[in-house]
Amino acid sequence: MENKDNKAGGCACGAPRPAPQYPDQVTGMYVLARALRMVGVDTMYGLVGIPVTEVAYIAQEQGIRFVSFRHEQNAGMAAQTHGFLTGKPGVLLTVSSLGFLNGLTATANATVNCYPMIQISGSSVREPIDLDQGTYEGLDQLAIARPLVKAAYRVNNVEDIPTAVVRAFRAAVSGRPGGVYLDITTPCLGQVIDMSRAEELLYTPVDPCPAMPPAPEAIDRAMQLIASAKRPAFIIGKGAAYARVEEQMKSLVEKTGIPYLPMSMAKGLLPDNGPLSAISCRSMVMEQADVVVLVGARLNWLLSRGQGKWSKTVKFVQLDIDPREIDCNRPIAAPVVGDLRSALDAMLARLDSYKMSVDPEWIKAIQTHTASANEKFAARLKENAAAMPMNHWSALSAIKPIIESNPDVILINEGANTLDDTRDAIDMSMPRHRVDCATWAIMGMGMGSAVGAAVSTGKSVVAIEGDSAFGFSGMEFSTICRFKLPVTVVIFNNGGIYNGVGENLGKDGDPAPTTLDINARYDKLGDAFGADTYYVKTPAELSDALKAAIASKRPALIDVQLAADAGKESGHIGYLNPAPLQTIIV
Ligand code: ADP
Ligand code: MG
């Protein structure tokens, strides 16, 4: 295949650079792009500079879409969201040293969240790094990445690039998915190889994400326990959303009559408002269920690690691909280790051999509680709808019906109160349509994830962001505009982290640690990049703006003016603070 950049004898960006001497020679960068193509990569997210600029040019030439960002962390968040939504690793390209480190935050986050992702970074010449002699962007990147990712490899030789790419791909996507780091040294990127030799080395891996069915005994142990339960429940996690088991879960719920409680990013796998949804019955499930089936959900801090509120006698069935997850916080009575699709298919196949004993009173109790919770919720939205200035609930009273009547819009959500209240307010009815701060509850995923969602699915995206959360990645609004993505960013501006009424206890006139800017006009940032922009002060204005923005399929930014006192410290997880502010001050 022709490689015009190398034939031209310089790099695509115009700077002189040693190039292959003959037309039938190529560089490591070319081999890298071809190897990525061979494993099926069609999109790369990143930010170029020495030594990877030409990698991106060649990737574009080879038919890989290159989505260029303003900061590597955000490009990485796009890659991890791409991985979650497509089941194929999202690829991040970074430069050495700081670019690598910036990107690594996202790769680490992908690993924690079990999203498949590959960070490819150029790195400097080995020898002066190893001798600590001081070289351009010299950093021992492989050593730094290793503890934070699922797998890490360094490539020193152009002939190893195809194998390295295949290994990275397999590591990212097989078993429990995660982030993989691929370090390619500058000399290797520029190393010359005959095109014919490179083509010989390239290959497509067979079955990179093999099914891993659980043992039949594990299925029967689980089925026996489930069949014996009077007050059972499924807890569905984002592992189930990732594994695309909505059909299996639908059948299992219908055939067993067992209610389900989705974790945040599993919302919509089965409808949040379905008759067996226990989404409003979290405490009830924790306190009263006798058997809980964890389906691609970890019993981590988001489920109180199986402690606290949880009944002492509840028995768990846990379906997970990673055997190390079992028993990590509480004894698991029936572990089912294997991929979810195989596990649920096997359970469905054995279902006729078991008779369920679900107590109808349990279902009635869940439905009664749900109805009363829904009523209270509707009343809260209604009573806040008229609040002026708006609070989170007033804004959500306008947004909820619009998102719910556009179920194919992907919702990106981050913030503190903005996250908690949006998650609680908006029912989802389609799988993999909600992406949020997830397991680490981090801030700074918003704009990157919005780009990754729009690019990888082609769907419209609405990002609901706290003003603080937006600040972490706000500059990527320019990326949304440059790539003309159908993304609407809704910023809830309450003037601060948690809210805008923090007090500087030193009285030196500086803002309090939590205070941002209640008067900021984020919509004007959208103007800078040619987006459709709106500044809204009432639910009616917000409703009109959001409808128009979604319909336009163009980049849009809606600045929602809230009251500065809307929102409380740390949203729903204030209990995680070491102590309330009043008790710290003496
Ligand atoms: P949530 O935050 O929604 O509770 P977690 O990220 O904590 O979800 O848990 C997801 C779990 O799903 C992880 O333990 C992971 O190993 C598991 N998982 C991911 N993909 C699969 C799969 N294909 N089959 C089985 N388990 C999976
Ligand atoms: Mg705020």
XYZ file of C-alpha atoms and ligand atoms in Angstrom:
614
model
C 0.000 0.000 0.000
C 1.231 3.455 -0.804
C 2.576 5.579 1.983
C 2.760 9.095 0.667
C 4.230 10.656 3.780
C 7.252 8.447 3.759
C 7.665 8.597 0.024
C 7.746 12.348 0.299
C 10.813 11.942 2.489
C 9.525 14.058 5.373
C 6.760 14.123 7.867
C 3.206 15.111 7.077
C 3.488 18.227 9.221
C 6.255 19.544 6.982
C 9.329 19.129 9.196
C 12.323 17.298 7.711
C 12.828 13.840 9.167
C 14.803 10.785 8.065
C 12.513 8.630 5.996
C 12.686 5.274 4.264
C 15.122 5.344 1.370
C 13.039 3.246 -0.971
C 9.369 3.309 -1.985
C 8.820 -0.246 -0.763
C 9.892 0.602 2.777
C 7.684 1.804 5.600
C 8.166 2.961 9.201
C 6.957 1.603 12.519
C 4.212 4.237 12.477
C 2.799 2.805 9.299
C 2.992 -0.734 10.697
C 1.174 0.472 13.811
C -1.697 1.977 11.808
C -1.987 -1.149 9.674
C -1.879 -3.419 12.731
C -4.688 -1.407 14.334
C -6.733 -1.733 11.167
C -6.125 -5.490 11.177
C -7.656 -5.863 14.658
C -10.645 -3.811 13.566
C -9.850 -0.410 15.061
C -11.685 2.279 13.109
C -11.350 5.255 15.459
C -8.545 6.762 17.491
C -8.816 9.563 20.046
C -5.824 11.618 21.011
C -3.609 14.614 20.878
C -0.506 14.696 18.712
C 2.992 16.076 19.056
C 6.494 14.565 19.096
C 6.823 11.611 18.515
C 3.332 10.564 17.361
C 2.119 13.286 14.989
C 2.676 11.167 11.918
C 0.987 8.165 13.501
C -2.256 10.131 13.385
C -1.681 11.313 9.796
C -0.972 7.770 8.645
C -3.943 6.432 10.629
C -6.231 8.872 8.779
C -4.702 7.802 5.502
C -5.364 4.182 6.429
C -9.028 4.872 7.087
C -8.937 5.247 10.865
C -10.941 8.222 12.091
C -8.693 10.405 14.244
C -10.572 12.527 16.772
C -8.181 15.206 17.966
C -8.654 16.674 21.438
C -7.349 19.577 23.513
C -6.284 17.503 26.527
C -5.319 13.844 26.701
C -7.469 12.953 29.705
C -10.560 13.919 27.765
C -9.444 11.960 24.715
C -8.992 9.000 27.053
C -12.484 9.446 28.484
C -13.782 9.355 24.902
C -11.830 6.153 24.250
C -13.157 4.438 27.378
C -16.740 5.409 26.565
C -16.197 4.100 23.037
C -15.045 0.830 24.652
C -18.066 0.612 26.964
C -20.598 1.395 24.249
C -19.180 -0.772 21.465
C -17.495 -3.670 23.275
C -14.332 -2.978 21.278
C -11.343 -1.248 22.844
C -11.307 2.514 22.456
C -7.856 3.672 21.377
C -6.058 6.692 22.821
C -2.895 8.123 21.263
C -0.634 10.279 23.427
C 2.753 11.940 23.265
C 5.482 11.175 25.776
C 5.804 12.422 29.389
C 2.947 14.746 30.370
C 0.686 13.738 27.512
C 1.185 10.126 28.543
C 0.460 10.956 32.197
C -2.634 12.985 31.331
C -3.972 10.115 29.272
C -3.089 7.565 31.914
C -5.710 8.987 34.290
C -8.360 7.851 31.821
C -6.694 4.494 31.185
C -6.599 3.872 34.927
C -10.246 4.889 35.157
C -11.102 2.492 32.316
C -9.355 -0.299 34.214
C -11.274 0.401 37.414
C -14.542 0.457 35.476
C -13.821 -2.653 33.366
C -14.003 -0.764 30.060
C -11.788 -2.010 27.230
C -9.299 0.639 26.169
C -5.776 0.827 24.751
C -3.526 3.802 25.381
C -0.738 3.965 22.836
C 1.980 6.387 23.751
C 5.162 7.362 22.074
C 8.070 7.292 24.492
C 11.590 8.639 24.357
C 14.800 6.808 23.527
C 15.438 4.110 26.156
C 19.149 4.448 26.884
C 19.242 7.971 28.373
C 16.054 7.247 30.332
C 17.522 4.116 31.870
C 20.747 5.959 32.736
C 18.783 8.984 33.948
C 20.775 11.264 31.680
C 18.034 13.724 30.849
C 16.422 13.463 27.471
C 13.478 15.086 25.716
C 10.359 14.124 27.666
C 12.299 11.300 29.286
C 10.133 9.236 31.618
C 9.981 5.538 32.411
C 6.394 5.362 31.213
C 6.034 1.597 31.209
C 6.944 1.362 34.895
C 4.508 4.139 35.777
C 1.633 2.676 33.787
C 2.030 -0.918 34.938
C 0.352 -0.750 38.374
C -2.598 1.226 37.032
C -3.632 -0.882 34.059
C -4.690 -4.405 33.231
C -1.632 -5.046 31.041
C 1.328 -3.005 29.800
C 3.776 -3.724 27.002
C 6.728 -1.903 25.468
C 7.722 -2.281 21.855
C 11.331 -1.662 20.875
C 11.385 -3.309 17.500
C 9.220 -2.601 14.476
C 8.817 -6.321 13.789
C 7.080 -6.715 17.156
C 4.411 -4.081 16.514
C 1.790 -6.430 15.003
C 2.106 -8.889 17.902
C 2.035 -6.083 20.456
C -1.151 -4.620 18.993
C -2.871 -8.005 18.963
C -1.797 -8.691 22.553
C -2.998 -5.279 23.677
C -6.327 -5.849 21.937
C -6.801 -9.281 23.513
C -5.811 -8.055 26.949
C -8.217 -5.108 26.779
C -11.264 -7.004 25.625
C -11.045 -10.565 26.935
C -12.052 -11.757 30.397
C -12.702 -8.728 32.608
C -12.117 -5.827 30.220
C -9.738 -3.037 31.167
C -7.198 -0.460 30.149
C -4.017 -1.565 28.408
C -0.897 0.484 27.923
C 1.234 0.123 24.805
C 4.540 1.966 24.936
C 6.256 2.439 21.589
C 9.666 4.027 21.639
C 10.589 6.830 19.275
C 13.257 4.767 17.488
C 10.753 1.962 16.973
C 8.161 4.370 15.555
C 10.719 5.569 13.034
C 12.325 2.193 12.354
C 12.237 1.241 8.697
C 11.053 -2.113 7.420
C 10.325 -3.517 3.978
C 6.640 -3.231 3.209
C 6.543 -6.895 2.151
C 8.067 -7.986 5.475
C 5.572 -5.819 7.386
C 2.661 -7.331 5.484
C 3.927 -10.829 6.348
C 3.921 -9.965 10.034
C 0.438 -8.455 10.172
C -2.468 -10.662 11.234
C -5.991 -10.625 12.582
C -6.425 -12.500 15.879
C -8.847 -15.407 16.015
C -11.612 -15.019 18.622
C -10.044 -12.220 20.686
C -12.859 -12.254 23.237
C -13.702 -15.922 23.675
C -16.844 -17.067 25.482
C -15.988 -18.382 28.931
C -18.971 -20.467 29.989
C -19.305 -21.257 33.700
C -19.275 -24.802 35.015
C -22.671 -26.582 34.898
C -22.440 -27.306 38.668
C -22.173 -23.553 39.303
C -25.330 -22.959 37.291
C -27.275 -25.602 39.201
C -26.052 -24.354 42.572
C -27.207 -20.870 41.620
C -30.542 -22.037 40.246
C -31.290 -24.046 43.384
C -30.687 -21.059 45.572
C -32.728 -18.732 43.352
C -35.600 -21.232 43.226
C -35.656 -21.489 47.025
C -35.942 -17.715 47.499
C -39.095 -16.046 48.798
C -37.840 -12.473 48.455
C -35.271 -12.538 45.650
C -33.929 -9.657 43.551
C -31.514 -9.157 40.703
C -28.988 -6.362 41.004
C -27.888 -5.489 37.502
C -24.561 -3.725 36.986
C -22.796 -2.051 34.111
C -21.013 -5.364 33.411
C -24.409 -6.591 32.184
C -24.893 -3.486 30.058
C -21.420 -3.993 28.615
C -22.093 -7.694 27.957
C -25.300 -6.809 26.062
C -27.462 -9.321 27.895
C -30.717 -7.339 27.783
C -32.575 -10.130 25.964
C -31.411 -12.782 28.432
C -32.279 -10.607 31.426
C -35.681 -9.791 29.986
C -36.475 -13.510 29.612
C -35.113 -14.356 33.031
C -37.127 -11.639 34.757
C -40.274 -12.533 32.846
C -39.939 -16.252 33.475
C -38.938 -16.087 37.137
C -40.986 -13.042 38.143
C -38.000 -11.747 40.129
C -37.672 -7.952 40.494
C -34.565 -6.088 39.398
C -32.586 -3.158 40.696
C -30.199 -1.524 38.197
C -26.976 0.208 39.144
C -26.573 3.627 37.609
C -25.091 2.648 34.231
C -27.304 -0.423 33.964
C -30.371 1.819 33.983
C -32.430 1.071 30.887
C -31.073 -2.449 30.371
C -34.588 -3.332 31.469
C -37.008 -0.400 31.660
C -36.576 1.630 34.859
C -40.353 1.945 35.029
C -41.201 -1.691 34.247
C -43.630 -3.594 36.515
C -40.815 -5.557 38.190
C -38.411 -2.640 38.513
C -37.219 -2.218 42.101
C -35.270 0.932 41.265
C -37.005 2.858 44.050
C -36.636 -0.001 46.535
C -32.910 -0.048 47.141
C -33.173 -0.029 50.930
C -35.932 -2.621 50.870
C -33.815 -4.959 48.773
C -30.811 -4.487 51.044
C -32.788 -4.990 54.233
C -35.318 -7.615 53.234
C -34.250 -9.701 50.221
C -33.311 -13.279 51.096
C -31.426 -14.026 47.863
C -29.743 -11.392 45.703
C -28.350 -12.203 42.286
C -25.538 -9.865 41.276
C -25.392 -9.700 37.500
C -22.199 -7.920 36.410
C -22.275 -5.698 39.511
C -19.595 -5.567 42.173
C -20.418 -5.607 45.846
C -18.206 -2.526 46.281
C -18.753 0.810 48.038
C -21.697 1.601 45.785
C -23.504 -1.325 47.434
C -22.117 -0.633 50.921
C -19.768 -3.575 50.335
C -22.578 -5.905 51.392
C -22.512 -4.438 54.902
C -24.370 -1.730 56.830
C -27.996 -1.820 55.832
C -27.767 -5.244 54.276
C -29.568 -8.097 55.976
C -27.203 -10.410 57.865
C -28.817 -13.467 56.363
C -29.153 -12.552 52.695
C -27.470 -15.056 50.391
C -25.754 -13.930 47.211
C -25.497 -15.448 43.780
C -22.789 -13.615 41.847
C -22.365 -13.753 38.089
C -18.987 -12.347 37.117
C -16.195 -13.115 34.714
C -13.471 -12.478 37.248
C -13.064 -15.178 39.932
C -11.178 -12.713 42.158
C -14.335 -10.668 42.526
C -16.111 -13.467 44.381
C -16.134 -13.279 48.223
C -14.342 -9.925 48.127
C -16.637 -8.333 50.715
C -19.096 -10.979 51.808
C -19.299 -14.732 51.408
C -20.942 -15.594 48.105
C -23.169 -18.653 48.384
C -23.335 -19.364 44.661
C -20.557 -17.954 42.488
C -21.087 -18.248 38.744
C -17.776 -17.435 37.127
C -17.899 -16.987 33.400
C -19.048 -14.544 30.771
C -22.527 -13.227 31.410
C -24.006 -14.206 28.095
C -22.995 -17.852 28.515
C -24.000 -17.831 32.172
C -27.465 -16.393 31.569
C -28.061 -18.637 28.548
C -27.174 -21.625 30.718
C -29.496 -20.457 33.502
C -32.328 -19.958 31.032
C -31.714 -23.420 29.586
C -32.016 -24.965 33.084
C -34.972 -22.887 34.182
C -37.627 -25.516 33.417
C -36.050 -27.886 35.947
C -36.720 -25.482 38.815
C -39.872 -24.148 40.383
C -39.654 -20.617 41.732
C -41.045 -19.807 45.167
C -41.229 -16.004 44.972
C -43.676 -14.734 47.590
C -46.396 -12.647 45.871
C -46.397 -10.389 48.958
C -42.789 -9.441 48.181
C -43.716 -8.318 44.694
C -46.737 -6.472 46.029
C -44.586 -4.730 48.642
C -42.098 -3.630 45.965
C -44.828 -2.349 43.695
C -46.611 -0.511 46.507
C -43.390 1.105 47.644
C -42.547 2.046 44.034
C -45.945 3.650 43.489
C -45.648 5.743 46.628
C -42.028 6.716 45.847
C -43.077 7.762 42.334
C -45.871 9.869 43.746
C -43.554 11.631 46.166
C -41.047 12.188 43.404
C -43.613 13.657 41.021
C -44.839 15.956 43.800
C -41.288 17.130 44.505
C -40.687 17.917 40.829
C -43.985 19.725 40.597
C -43.539 21.801 43.704
C -40.032 22.866 42.653
C -40.964 23.593 39.064
C -42.026 27.120 40.010
C -38.964 27.907 42.180
C -37.189 31.075 41.064
C -34.275 31.074 40.649
C -34.363 27.438 39.642
C -32.878 24.582 41.644
C -31.846 21.136 40.384
C -35.390 19.795 40.660
C -36.902 22.691 38.734
C -34.420 22.120 35.934
C -35.040 18.384 35.974
C -38.799 18.869 35.871
C -38.219 20.386 32.419
C -35.577 17.903 31.255
C -37.154 14.634 32.425
C -40.064 14.429 29.945
C -37.832 15.444 27.029
C -35.153 12.810 27.631
C -37.756 10.157 28.406
C -39.539 10.850 25.118
C -36.213 10.699 23.241
C -35.060 7.319 24.600
C -32.362 6.875 21.958
C -30.446 9.931 23.148
C -27.356 8.929 25.113
C -27.191 10.676 28.470
C -23.816 11.688 29.874
C -23.965 12.855 33.469
C -21.510 14.167 36.022
C -21.482 16.466 38.984
C -22.438 16.037 42.627
C -26.085 17.051 43.074
C -26.408 17.214 39.285
C -25.342 13.576 39.073
C -27.457 12.287 41.950
C -30.629 14.164 41.103
C -30.455 13.497 37.356
C -29.881 9.788 37.935
C -32.881 9.638 40.255
C -35.152 11.807 38.122
C -34.700 10.441 34.627
C -35.975 6.977 33.787
C -34.036 5.160 31.115
C -35.617 2.630 28.806
C -32.776 1.534 26.534
C -29.533 -0.236 27.458
C -26.185 1.576 27.299
C -27.765 5.016 27.098
C -26.371 6.372 30.341
C -22.682 7.024 30.982
C -21.544 8.694 34.175
C -18.694 9.068 36.648
C -19.115 5.403 37.575
C -17.016 3.371 40.006
C -14.545 6.016 41.129
C -17.209 8.762 41.116
C -14.701 11.013 39.375
C -15.216 14.418 37.829
C -13.885 15.289 34.407
C -15.363 12.602 32.202
C -18.156 14.691 30.691
C -17.012 16.233 27.436
C -14.679 13.343 26.581
C -17.427 10.791 27.147
C -19.882 12.902 25.156
C -17.504 12.916 22.180
C -16.810 9.175 22.525
C -20.532 8.400 22.717
C -21.432 10.519 19.696
C -18.520 9.297 17.572
C -18.816 5.606 18.418
C -22.601 5.326 18.067
C -23.575 8.138 15.688
C -26.402 8.956 18.118
C -27.429 12.239 19.669
C -25.977 12.922 23.087
C -27.113 15.121 25.954
C -24.530 15.820 28.667
C -25.981 17.075 31.939
C -23.161 18.698 33.846
C -22.655 20.530 37.081
C -20.804 23.818 36.554
C -17.827 22.469 38.470
C -17.819 19.145 36.599
C -17.993 20.934 33.247
C -14.900 22.958 34.103
C -12.693 19.882 34.114
C -13.212 19.232 30.432
C -15.033 22.334 29.164
C -12.449 23.190 26.509
C -13.459 20.030 24.663
C -16.628 21.812 23.716
C -14.414 23.036 20.890
C -13.828 19.388 19.896
C -17.586 18.807 19.834
C -17.884 21.795 17.498
C -14.907 20.984 15.253
C -16.284 17.498 14.693
C -19.846 18.831 14.305
C -21.222 16.297 16.750
C -24.903 16.127 17.737
C -24.106 16.886 21.369
C -26.096 19.152 23.668
C -24.312 20.222 26.824
C -26.577 21.329 29.654
C -24.763 23.124 32.467
C -26.463 23.468 35.837
C -24.819 26.620 37.138
C -25.251 26.954 40.882
C -21.971 28.838 41.122
C -19.794 26.251 42.761
C -18.694 22.822 43.792
C -21.845 21.518 45.573
C -23.221 25.072 45.594
C -22.184 28.682 45.377
C -22.687 29.856 48.957
C -19.415 28.691 50.552
C -17.765 31.169 52.910
C -14.060 31.969 53.017
C -13.275 31.350 56.671
C -10.103 33.425 56.440
C -12.112 36.467 55.321
C -9.302 37.571 52.988
C -11.709 38.294 50.189
C -10.788 35.299 48.053
C -13.521 32.921 46.969
C -14.293 29.981 49.278
C -12.753 26.654 48.185
C -16.066 25.550 46.737
C -17.062 28.841 45.111
C -17.008 29.244 41.320
C -19.044 31.834 39.457
C -22.806 32.087 39.730
C -22.798 34.816 37.066
C -20.620 32.968 34.577
C -22.166 32.849 31.114
C -21.100 29.438 29.904
C -23.269 29.902 26.807
C -20.755 32.478 25.570
C -18.103 29.769 25.517
C -20.329 27.980 23.023
C -20.512 31.163 20.943
C -16.729 31.137 20.615
C -16.904 27.851 18.728
C -20.011 28.444 16.657
C -22.472 26.315 18.626
C -26.152 27.040 19.164
C -26.298 28.567 22.617
C -28.975 29.280 25.178
C -29.085 30.989 28.553
C -32.186 29.931 30.477
C -33.710 31.000 33.767
C -37.011 29.106 33.832
C -38.132 25.513 33.245
C -40.165 26.679 30.230
C -37.107 28.309 28.619
C -35.036 25.222 29.390
C -37.667 22.965 27.879
C -37.780 24.971 24.638
C -34.004 25.155 24.405
C -33.457 21.444 24.988
C -36.101 20.428 22.472
C -34.597 22.715 19.831
C -31.050 21.580 20.603
C -31.840 17.872 20.312
C -33.832 18.410 17.125
C -31.036 20.396 15.485
C -28.477 17.559 15.768
C -25.874 20.303 16.067
C -23.492 21.185 18.883
C -25.440 23.142 21.476
C -24.724 24.560 24.897
C -27.433 25.445 27.393
C -26.424 27.468 30.438
C -29.046 26.819 33.111
C -29.137 29.500 35.774
C -29.754 27.944 39.177
C -29.819 29.544 42.607
C -26.466 29.717 44.359
C -27.895 27.847 47.335
C -29.241 24.950 45.275
C -27.373 21.767 46.164
C -25.712 20.370 49.264
C -22.156 19.375 50.054
C -21.148 16.140 48.298
C -24.693 15.419 47.064
C -25.851 11.982 48.281
C -22.430 10.911 49.530
C -21.775 13.584 52.140
C -21.310 10.748 54.637
C -17.959 10.013 52.999
C -16.487 13.338 54.165
C -14.208 12.874 57.191
C -16.476 15.177 59.191
C -19.065 17.865 58.519
C -17.552 21.330 58.104
C -19.032 22.661 61.360
C -17.247 20.011 63.438
C -13.868 20.630 61.792
C -13.842 24.324 62.683
C -12.996 24.911 66.339
P -21.662 -1.401 38.669
O -20.798 -0.211 38.998
O -22.709 -1.101 37.679
O -22.139 -2.106 39.881
P -19.221 -2.797 38.287
O -18.309 -2.092 37.349
O -18.959 -2.615 39.737
O -20.715 -2.445 37.911
O -19.177 -4.344 38.003
C -19.126 -4.855 36.713
C -18.690 -6.300 36.825
O -19.024 -6.929 35.604
C -17.181 -6.466 37.036
O -16.933 -7.196 38.220
C -16.726 -7.235 35.799
O -15.768 -8.235 36.083
C -18.016 -7.862 35.297
N -18.056 -8.100 33.870
C -17.726 -7.255 32.879
N -17.936 -7.822 31.679
C -18.421 -9.054 31.928
C -18.841 -10.150 31.110
N -18.813 -10.083 29.780
N -19.286 -11.256 31.709
C -19.327 -11.342 33.063
N -18.946 -10.363 33.885
C -18.505 -9.234 33.328
Mg -22.192 23.437 40.899
